Amino acid sequence: MVKCQTCAGTYARVLEDGTQYFHACPPLGVAELKDAIAKKSIVLTATQQQQLDAARAIDAARPPAPLDAGAVDQLLASFSIARPFHRDENIKIPALEKRPAVLVAAGKGEPIDVP
Amino acid sequence: MNPKLRALFETIGPGSPARYLSDTETLRLTVFNAASGVRVALRGRKVDENGESKFASNEITPTTARAASLGDVQPGAGWLVGAAAIVTAGTPLDGQTYAVLSIGIGLGANFTETEVLAAGTISAASRLSWPGSPIEGPLDGAGALRSITGTVPAAGAEISETVPTGARWNLIAFRSTLTTSATVANRAPALSFDDGANLLFSAPNPYLLAATTTANMSWGEGLYDAQNLNTIEGLAGVPANNRLGSGFRIKSRTINIQVGDQYSLVQYLVREWIEGN
């Protein structure tokens, strides 16, 4: 098993059937998005910002019940924003006879071995 | 008819689709493969202008990354009377190794394809042969059944599995375990498909997880939503005959997920084809 240095996900590089596994980091989760938006470390598109403003207005007008997700949480769960330095081990299809293939995104580098 | 050519035709046999090759023409094997330990042989038989039968062969170890791997032979001038692509090592399933037999001019990067003789998936039990085999596309077969163990995400993160480059998937079943932290909230897991950026589909699981709970979440083709209270297993459906192309993602989408929530035991069953890009 190895651990991704970008997202801390753990996976096997070769599956039980002998095939290669190509890890790709998940996009930012809701908690990470909230943190990134608060720190202004990501830039939302104009449409996303409008949606977020609208969701905040809904939550302000009708606060969600204590156990339920508000409009902001539901909206952020629908966003797909790549995490910084995301790693994607899938290969870019090379033209015939042009090797080696390169990764879609190297991220923070090779994963580290974990027990 | 030229007596020499007449003799050749008699050697080859009437009705044969034998194809004359010049000195510069090449018999090429192109393989797209996902299985490990596979070797594929390209074998051809020709009858030369003296009426003698000769064999030509090459063997390649195709990459497991579903990209094209090539093997060339130049049999020399004469009549090509047969060619085959044969798995000589490894045990690829139907759908994991796709081969194309073709003819062209030149070698390697200077090869220009002029004809396709045969194309289709090959396995330890099924060969590709010319004449005889049809020209099939890589998506024509039944596909390979694969049970895949996915990435266990960090705590608080969602599951995200990407269809590999060069593959096409049909998701049959998906299962994982969610263990929630002590933070009070009702988590509502869903399984979603996207095209790498845009959300295409989302199937909420009827099981809502409170704090400090562990439950198994399953999704299957054609299932109706159901929750088995005896075994703590939430069930929901995904579209029948769904197709996911390279770069598409299968993701969890958990409303109210908390920082300490942990997905684990990510396992799913797909039917996989090779795109042959």
Tab-separated table of C-alpha atoms in Angstrom:
chain	number	residue	atom	x	y	z
A	1	MET	CA	0.000	0.000	0.000
A	2	VAL	CA	1.069	3.534	-0.650
A	3	LYS	CA	-0.099	6.922	0.559
A	4	CYS	CA	-0.609	9.897	-1.710
A	5	GLN	CA	1.436	12.900	-0.634
A	6	THR	CA	-1.228	15.281	-1.876
A	7	CYS	CA	-4.531	13.888	-0.580
A	8	ALA	CA	-3.307	11.286	1.972
A	9	GLY	CA	-5.455	8.619	0.333
A	10	THR	CA	-4.091	5.063	0.577
A	11	TYR	CA	-4.192	2.508	-2.222
A	12	ALA	CA	-2.455	-0.453	-3.840
A	13	ARG	CA	-0.547	0.292	-7.027
A	14	VAL	CA	-1.273	-3.171	-8.385
A	15	LEU	CA	-4.669	-4.767	-7.805
A	16	GLU	CA	-5.322	-8.386	-6.918
A	17	ASP	CA	-6.073	-9.215	-10.554
A	18	GLY	CA	-2.626	-7.944	-11.527
A	19	THR	CA	-3.818	-4.784	-13.234
A	20	GLN	CA	-2.364	-1.373	-12.530
A	21	TYR	CA	-4.370	1.012	-10.366
A	22	PHE	CA	-4.253	4.642	-11.391
A	23	HIS	CA	-4.909	6.864	-8.389
A	24	ALA	CA	-6.402	10.306	-8.833
A	25	CYS	CA	-6.951	12.675	-5.904
A	26	PRO	CA	-10.543	13.531	-5.025
A	27	PRO	CA	-11.666	17.114	-5.513
A	28	LEU	CA	-11.862	19.332	-2.442
A	29	GLY	CA	-14.490	18.218	0.071
A	30	VAL	CA	-17.048	20.473	1.690
A	31	ALA	CA	-14.971	21.223	4.790
A	32	GLU	CA	-11.889	21.892	2.664
A	33	LEU	CA	-13.899	24.152	0.365
A	34	LYS	CA	-15.262	26.160	3.288
A	35	ASP	CA	-11.737	26.577	4.631
A	36	ALA	CA	-10.313	27.527	1.231
A	37	ILE	CA	-13.104	30.031	0.573
A	38	ALA	CA	-12.603	31.601	3.998
A	39	LYS	CA	-8.862	31.867	3.389
A	40	LYS	CA	-9.438	33.035	-0.190
A	41	SER	CA	-7.007	30.353	-1.367
A	42	ILE	CA	-9.303	29.356	-4.239
A	43	VAL	CA	-11.148	31.505	-6.700
A	44	LEU	CA	-14.731	30.558	-7.503
A	45	THR	CA	-16.166	31.222	-10.918
A	46	ALA	CA	-18.682	34.029	-11.171
A	47	THR	CA	-21.503	31.490	-11.420
A	48	GLN	CA	-20.274	29.562	-8.379
A	49	GLN	CA	-19.987	32.766	-6.368
A	50	GLN	CA	-23.548	33.741	-7.325
A	51	GLN	CA	-24.782	30.294	-6.302
A	52	LEU	CA	-22.904	30.523	-3.012
A	53	ASP	CA	-24.296	33.990	-2.259
A	54	ALA	CA	-27.811	32.706	-2.969
A	55	ALA	CA	-27.283	29.664	-0.719
A	56	ARG	CA	-25.965	31.842	2.094
A	57	ALA	CA	-29.052	34.025	1.796
A	58	ILE	CA	-31.289	30.966	2.047
A	59	ASP	CA	-29.477	29.719	5.162
A	60	ALA	CA	-29.649	33.186	6.720
A	61	ALA	CA	-33.385	33.427	6.093
A	62	ARG	CA	-34.150	29.874	7.160
A	63	PRO	CA	-31.350	28.396	9.280
A	64	PRO	CA	-31.109	24.622	8.831
A	65	ALA	CA	-32.186	22.306	11.635
A	66	PRO	CA	-29.305	21.278	13.916
A	67	LEU	CA	-28.835	17.816	12.342
A	68	ASP	CA	-29.422	18.842	8.734
A	69	ALA	CA	-27.226	20.334	6.078
A	70	GLY	CA	-27.916	23.867	4.994
A	71	ALA	CA	-28.140	25.183	1.460
A	72	VAL	CA	-24.450	26.153	1.517
A	73	ASP	CA	-23.344	22.622	2.454
A	74	GLN	CA	-25.557	21.080	-0.212
A	75	LEU	CA	-24.260	23.480	-2.815
A	76	LEU	CA	-20.597	22.936	-1.925
A	77	ALA	CA	-21.112	19.162	-2.107
A	78	SER	CA	-22.043	19.636	-5.769
A	79	PHE	CA	-18.867	21.580	-6.611
A	80	SER	CA	-15.930	19.792	-8.185
A	81	ILE	CA	-12.811	21.837	-7.573
A	82	ALA	CA	-9.440	20.152	-7.870
A	83	ARG	CA	-7.277	20.254	-4.785
A	84	PRO	CA	-3.975	22.136	-5.064
A	85	PHE	CA	-1.163	19.928	-6.413
A	86	HIS	CA	-3.672	17.175	-7.179
A	87	ARG	CA	-2.160	13.945	-8.444
A	88	ASP	CA	-3.632	11.959	-11.308
A	89	GLU	CA	-1.644	8.845	-12.205
A	90	ASN	CA	-3.555	8.224	-15.399
A	91	ILE	CA	-1.425	8.607	-18.461
A	92	LYS	CA	-1.761	11.027	-21.287
A	93	ILE	CA	-2.225	8.880	-24.373
A	94	PRO	CA	1.026	9.137	-26.299
A	95	ALA	CA	1.199	9.201	-30.056
A	96	LEU	CA	2.247	5.851	-31.479
A	97	GLU	CA	5.897	5.021	-30.969
A	98	LYS	CA	6.465	8.031	-28.748
A	99	ARG	CA	7.376	6.894	-25.285
A	100	PRO	CA	7.392	7.237	-22.366
A	101	ALA	CA	3.856	8.080	-21.376
A	102	VAL	CA	3.492	10.895	-18.851
A	103	LEU	CA	1.088	11.278	-15.942
A	104	VAL	CA	-1.896	13.573	-16.226
A	105	ALA	CA	-0.747	15.341	-13.040
A	106	ALA	CA	2.258	14.481	-10.867
A	107	GLY	CA	0.968	16.330	-7.786
A	108	LYS	CA	3.415	16.370	-4.862
A	109	GLY	CA	5.335	13.444	-6.274
A	110	GLU	CA	5.516	9.706	-5.863
A	111	PRO	CA	3.375	8.224	-3.087
A	112	ILE	CA	5.095	6.917	0.011
A	113	ASP	CA	4.977	3.313	1.204
A	114	VAL	CA	2.726	2.570	4.152
A	115	PRO	CA	2.303	-0.728	6.024
B	1	MET	CA	-1.444	-15.815	-67.155
B	2	ASN	CA	2.257	-15.787	-66.434
B	3	PRO	CA	3.216	-19.450	-65.824
B	4	LYS	CA	5.092	-18.491	-62.649
B	5	LEU	CA	2.079	-16.715	-61.247
B	6	ARG	CA	-0.175	-19.586	-62.241
B	7	ALA	CA	2.075	-21.929	-60.283
B	8	LEU	CA	1.865	-19.608	-57.297
B	9	PHE	CA	-1.912	-19.515	-57.386
B	10	GLU	CA	-1.977	-23.293	-57.535
B	11	THR	CA	0.280	-23.429	-54.494
B	12	ILE	CA	-1.847	-21.002	-52.554
B	13	GLY	CA	-5.132	-22.589	-53.530
B	14	PRO	CA	-8.197	-21.398	-55.393
B	15	GLY	CA	-10.294	-18.745	-53.732
B	16	SER	CA	-7.539	-17.806	-51.315
B	17	PRO	CA	-7.575	-14.186	-50.192
B	18	ALA	CA	-3.781	-14.216	-50.392
B	19	ARG	CA	-2.388	-10.757	-50.629
B	20	TYR	CA	0.822	-9.872	-52.451
B	21	LEU	CA	3.381	-8.020	-50.361
B	22	SER	CA	6.264	-6.054	-51.773
B	23	ASP	CA	9.679	-5.825	-50.108
B	24	THR	CA	8.742	-2.583	-48.356
B	25	GLU	CA	5.401	-3.671	-46.988
B	26	THR	CA	4.992	-4.484	-43.321
B	27	LEU	CA	2.685	-6.724	-41.352
B	28	ARG	CA	1.858	-4.870	-38.134
B	29	LEU	CA	0.363	-5.989	-34.841
B	30	THR	CA	-1.122	-3.261	-32.636
B	31	VAL	CA	-2.146	-4.272	-29.112
B	32	PHE	CA	-4.055	-2.346	-26.461
B	33	ASN	CA	-3.814	-4.183	-23.158
B	34	ALA	CA	-4.700	-3.841	-19.492
B	35	ALA	CA	-3.668	-7.235	-18.091
B	36	SER	CA	-0.259	-7.955	-16.564
B	37	GLY	CA	2.244	-10.501	-17.816
B	38	VAL	CA	0.843	-10.650	-21.322
B	39	ARG	CA	2.920	-11.431	-24.394
B	40	VAL	CA	1.447	-11.497	-27.861
B	41	ALA	CA	2.987	-13.112	-30.918
B	42	LEU	CA	2.496	-11.921	-34.456
B	43	ARG	CA	2.906	-14.772	-36.899
B	44	GLY	CA	2.565	-14.706	-40.655
B	45	ARG	CA	3.079	-17.184	-43.480
B	46	LYS	CA	3.933	-16.244	-47.011
B	47	VAL	CA	4.597	-18.053	-50.268
B	48	ASP	CA	7.441	-16.517	-52.167
B	49	GLU	CA	7.879	-16.229	-55.886
B	50	ASN	CA	9.587	-19.628	-55.958
B	51	GLY	CA	6.542	-21.210	-54.424
B	52	GLU	CA	8.240	-21.784	-51.062
B	53	SER	CA	6.330	-21.295	-47.832
B	54	LYS	CA	8.072	-19.172	-45.190
B	55	PHE	CA	7.176	-17.961	-41.708
B	56	ALA	CA	7.732	-14.560	-40.169
B	57	SER	CA	7.114	-13.697	-36.540
B	58	ASN	CA	7.576	-11.115	-33.837
B	59	GLU	CA	6.566	-11.079	-30.187
B	60	ILE	CA	5.772	-8.104	-27.998
B	61	THR	CA	5.066	-7.407	-24.324
B	62	PRO	CA	2.302	-4.827	-24.484
B	63	THR	CA	2.080	-2.087	-21.892
B	64	THR	CA	-0.591	-2.559	-19.231
B	65	ALA	CA	-1.641	1.096	-19.529
B	66	ARG	CA	-4.104	0.475	-22.388
B	67	ALA	CA	-1.930	2.467	-24.795
B	68	ALA	CA	-0.916	1.072	-28.183
B	69	SER	CA	2.021	-1.342	-28.339
B	70	LEU	CA	3.389	-2.277	-31.738
B	71	GLY	CA	5.087	-5.215	-33.395
B	72	ASP	CA	6.228	-5.176	-37.024
B	73	VAL	CA	7.528	-7.789	-39.409
B	74	GLN	CA	8.544	-7.403	-43.020
B	75	PRO	CA	8.089	-10.841	-44.542
B	76	GLY	CA	9.620	-9.768	-47.850
B	77	ALA	CA	8.167	-10.068	-51.328
B	78	GLY	CA	5.589	-12.787	-51.796
B	79	TRP	CA	2.031	-13.807	-51.128
B	80	LEU	CA	0.813	-13.436	-47.568
B	81	VAL	CA	-1.457	-16.432	-47.020
B	82	GLY	CA	-2.076	-16.254	-43.285
B	83	ALA	CA	-1.453	-14.160	-40.182
B	84	ALA	CA	-2.388	-14.446	-36.533
B	85	ALA	CA	-2.134	-12.678	-33.185
B	86	ILE	CA	-1.705	-15.211	-30.382
B	87	VAL	CA	-1.386	-14.713	-26.630
B	88	THR	CA	1.750	-16.621	-25.645
B	89	ALA	CA	1.950	-15.584	-21.981
B	90	GLY	CA	-0.454	-14.254	-19.371
B	91	THR	CA	-4.161	-14.834	-18.977
B	92	PRO	CA	-5.999	-11.756	-20.185
B	93	LEU	CA	-9.774	-11.864	-19.899
B	94	ASP	CA	-12.016	-11.206	-22.846
B	95	GLY	CA	-11.987	-7.421	-23.140
B	96	GLN	CA	-8.580	-6.791	-21.581
B	97	THR	CA	-6.467	-7.214	-24.715
B	98	TYR	CA	-7.453	-5.880	-28.115
B	99	ALA	CA	-5.372	-6.572	-31.229
B	100	VAL	CA	-5.306	-5.260	-34.780
B	101	LEU	CA	-3.551	-6.986	-37.681
B	102	SER	CA	-2.793	-4.596	-40.504
B	103	ILE	CA	-0.608	-4.075	-43.537
B	104	GLY	CA	1.217	-0.894	-44.445
B	105	ILE	CA	4.284	0.627	-45.976
B	106	GLY	CA	7.396	1.344	-43.936
B	107	LEU	CA	8.434	0.476	-40.407
B	108	GLY	CA	8.064	1.953	-36.930
B	109	ALA	CA	7.241	5.661	-36.898
B	110	ASN	CA	7.356	5.693	-40.715
B	111	PHE	CA	4.616	3.084	-41.024
B	112	THR	CA	1.613	4.090	-43.112
B	113	GLU	CA	-1.330	1.747	-42.725
B	114	THR	CA	-3.031	0.689	-45.949
B	115	GLU	CA	-5.253	-2.238	-44.946
B	116	VAL	CA	-6.688	-3.825	-41.838
B	117	LEU	CA	-6.793	-7.611	-42.012
B	118	ALA	CA	-8.511	-8.441	-38.730
B	119	ALA	CA	-9.227	-6.860	-35.355
B	120	GLY	CA	-10.773	-7.998	-32.092
B	121	THR	CA	-10.206	-8.959	-28.483
B	122	ILE	CA	-7.855	-11.846	-27.791
B	123	SER	CA	-7.294	-14.029	-24.749
B	124	ALA	CA	-5.384	-17.161	-23.871
B	125	ALA	CA	-8.253	-19.089	-25.445
B	126	SER	CA	-9.128	-16.912	-28.424
B	127	ARG	CA	-6.827	-15.880	-31.272
B	128	LEU	CA	-7.088	-13.348	-34.000
B	129	SER	CA	-6.500	-14.834	-37.415
B	130	TRP	CA	-6.459	-13.772	-41.038
B	131	PRO	CA	-8.204	-14.967	-43.071
B	132	GLY	CA	-11.166	-15.828	-40.896
B	133	SER	CA	-11.479	-13.341	-38.060
B	134	PRO	CA	-13.726	-10.328	-38.558
B	135	ILE	CA	-12.772	-6.698	-38.018
B	136	GLU	CA	-14.345	-5.869	-34.663
B	137	GLY	CA	-14.101	-2.716	-32.625
B	138	PRO	CA	-12.651	-2.736	-29.100
B	139	LEU	CA	-16.084	-2.123	-27.594
B	140	ASP	CA	-17.786	-5.017	-29.392
B	141	GLY	CA	-17.086	-7.789	-26.906
B	142	ALA	CA	-18.641	-8.720	-23.585
B	143	GLY	CA	-16.065	-6.748	-21.616
B	144	ALA	CA	-13.928	-7.927	-18.726
B	145	LEU	CA	-15.409	-8.239	-15.255
B	146	ARG	CA	-13.122	-6.529	-12.749
B	147	SER	CA	-13.453	-6.212	-8.996
B	148	ILE	CA	-11.484	-3.122	-8.022
B	149	THR	CA	-10.271	-1.992	-4.620
B	150	GLY	CA	-10.324	1.783	-4.621
B	151	THR	CA	-8.441	4.452	-2.735
B	152	VAL	CA	-9.306	4.872	0.938
B	153	PRO	CA	-9.564	8.651	1.250
B	154	ALA	CA	-8.238	10.674	4.137
B	155	ALA	CA	-10.638	11.377	7.008
B	156	GLY	CA	-13.265	13.893	5.970
B	157	ALA	CA	-12.596	13.395	2.274
B	158	GLU	CA	-14.895	11.863	-0.300
B	159	ILE	CA	-14.301	8.760	-2.411
B	160	SER	CA	-13.262	9.547	-5.963
B	161	GLU	CA	-12.446	6.829	-8.493
B	162	THR	CA	-11.440	7.772	-12.021
B	163	VAL	CA	-11.995	5.645	-15.113
B	164	PRO	CA	-8.454	4.991	-16.384
B	165	THR	CA	-7.132	6.401	-19.610
B	166	GLY	CA	-8.086	4.123	-22.490
B	167	ALA	CA	-10.884	2.342	-20.590
B	168	ARG	CA	-14.654	2.426	-20.658
B	169	TRP	CA	-16.609	1.169	-17.671
B	170	ASN	CA	-20.044	-0.063	-16.856
B	171	LEU	CA	-20.442	0.234	-13.078
B	172	ILE	CA	-22.316	-2.838	-11.843
B	173	ALA	CA	-21.942	-2.544	-8.082
B	174	PHE	CA	-20.231	-0.283	-5.577
B	175	ARG	CA	-19.807	-0.742	-1.825
B	176	SER	CA	-17.977	1.070	0.929
B	177	THR	CA	-18.129	1.614	4.654
B	178	LEU	CA	-18.644	4.967	6.327
B	179	THR	CA	-17.689	5.489	9.951
B	180	THR	CA	-18.890	8.766	11.365
B	181	SER	CA	-17.206	10.866	14.017
B	182	ALA	CA	-18.792	12.050	17.250
B	183	THR	CA	-19.831	15.345	15.654
B	184	VAL	CA	-23.620	15.517	15.742
B	185	ALA	CA	-25.149	15.681	12.269
B	186	ASN	CA	-27.087	13.452	9.857
B	187	ARG	CA	-24.801	12.350	7.021
B	188	ALA	CA	-26.555	11.595	3.749
B	189	PRO	CA	-24.245	9.692	1.391
B	190	ALA	CA	-24.844	9.614	-2.349
B	191	LEU	CA	-22.943	8.069	-5.230
B	192	SER	CA	-22.399	10.333	-8.198
B	193	PHE	CA	-20.977	10.217	-11.705
B	194	ASP	CA	-19.246	13.138	-13.356
B	195	ASP	CA	-17.344	13.674	-16.582
B	196	GLY	CA	-14.260	14.872	-14.746
B	197	ALA	CA	-15.822	18.236	-13.979
B	198	ASN	CA	-19.590	18.309	-14.414
B	199	LEU	CA	-21.971	16.329	-12.232
B	200	LEU	CA	-24.039	13.937	-14.358
B	201	PHE	CA	-25.911	11.815	-11.857
B	202	SER	CA	-26.325	11.434	-8.124
B	203	ALA	CA	-28.005	8.578	-6.270
B	204	PRO	CA	-28.667	9.336	-2.586
B	205	ASN	CA	-28.554	6.335	-0.315
B	206	PRO	CA	-31.621	6.159	1.956
B	207	TYR	CA	-29.445	5.401	4.968
B	208	LEU	CA	-28.777	8.502	7.053
B	209	LEU	CA	-25.870	8.125	9.443
B	210	ALA	CA	-25.920	9.843	12.813
B	211	ALA	CA	-22.826	10.498	14.906
B	212	THR	CA	-20.569	7.595	15.914
B	213	THR	CA	-22.068	5.104	13.487
B	214	THR	CA	-20.615	2.585	11.070
B	215	ALA	CA	-22.647	1.467	8.093
B	216	ASN	CA	-22.128	-0.182	4.727
B	217	MET	CA	-23.324	1.695	1.685
B	218	SER	CA	-24.121	-0.234	-1.478
B	219	TRP	CA	-25.219	0.830	-4.914
B	220	GLY	CA	-26.127	-1.538	-7.718
B	221	GLU	CA	-27.401	-1.461	-11.262
B	222	GLY	CA	-31.171	-1.433	-11.351
B	223	LEU	CA	-31.672	-1.546	-7.572
B	224	TYR	CA	-34.457	0.266	-5.820
B	225	ASP	CA	-33.574	2.215	-2.705
B	226	ALA	CA	-33.792	0.061	0.390
B	227	GLN	CA	-32.381	-0.020	3.871
B	228	ASN	CA	-31.866	-3.256	5.691
B	229	LEU	CA	-32.139	-2.371	9.355
B	230	ASN	CA	-30.906	-5.778	10.498
B	231	THR	CA	-27.529	-5.629	8.820
B	232	ILE	CA	-26.930	-1.884	8.702
B	233	GLU	CA	-26.689	-1.909	4.939
B	234	GLY	CA	-28.049	0.932	2.862
B	235	LEU	CA	-28.906	0.094	-0.737
B	236	ALA	CA	-29.535	2.360	-3.706
B	237	GLY	CA	-29.500	2.107	-7.472
B	238	VAL	CA	-27.431	3.389	-10.356
B	239	PRO	CA	-28.639	3.489	-13.981
B	240	ALA	CA	-28.766	0.181	-15.816
B	241	ASN	CA	-26.328	-0.093	-18.721
B	242	ASN	CA	-24.495	3.012	-17.608
B	243	ARG	CA	-21.300	3.848	-19.494
B	244	LEU	CA	-18.412	5.866	-18.127
B	245	GLY	CA	-15.592	7.002	-20.390
B	246	SER	CA	-11.955	7.719	-19.646
B	247	GLY	CA	-11.596	10.470	-17.079
B	248	PHE	CA	-15.145	10.119	-15.803
B	249	ARG	CA	-15.392	9.737	-12.042
B	250	ILE	CA	-17.395	7.726	-9.560
B	251	LYS	CA	-17.584	9.757	-6.378
B	252	SER	CA	-19.279	9.742	-3.046
B	253	ARG	CA	-21.142	12.951	-2.331
B	254	THR	CA	-21.977	13.142	1.328
B	255	ILE	CA	-24.217	15.895	2.569
B	256	ASN	CA	-23.109	16.907	6.078
B	257	ILE	CA	-19.818	14.995	5.953
B	258	GLN	CA	-17.656	15.957	8.929
B	259	VAL	CA	-13.894	16.339	9.202
B	260	GLY	CA	-13.508	13.131	11.226
B	261	ASP	CA	-15.754	10.926	9.072
B	262	GLN	CA	-13.938	8.062	7.418
B	263	TYR	CA	-14.778	6.106	4.289
B	264	SER	CA	-13.084	2.716	3.984
B	265	LEU	CA	-13.322	-0.676	2.217
B	266	VAL	CA	-13.969	0.854	-1.177
B	267	GLN	CA	-14.799	-1.996	-3.547
B	268	TYR	CA	-16.621	-2.001	-6.854
B	269	LEU	CA	-17.419	-4.240	-9.788
B	270	VAL	CA	-17.146	-2.962	-13.329
B	271	ARG	CA	-17.370	-4.338	-16.805
B	272	GLU	CA	-14.396	-2.903	-18.671
B	273	TRP	CA	-13.653	-2.396	-22.321
B	274	ILE	CA	-10.582	-0.945	-23.947
B	275	GLU	CA	-11.243	2.170	-25.971
B	276	GLY	CA	-8.304	1.610	-28.315
B	277	ASN	CA	-7.263	5.255	-28.484
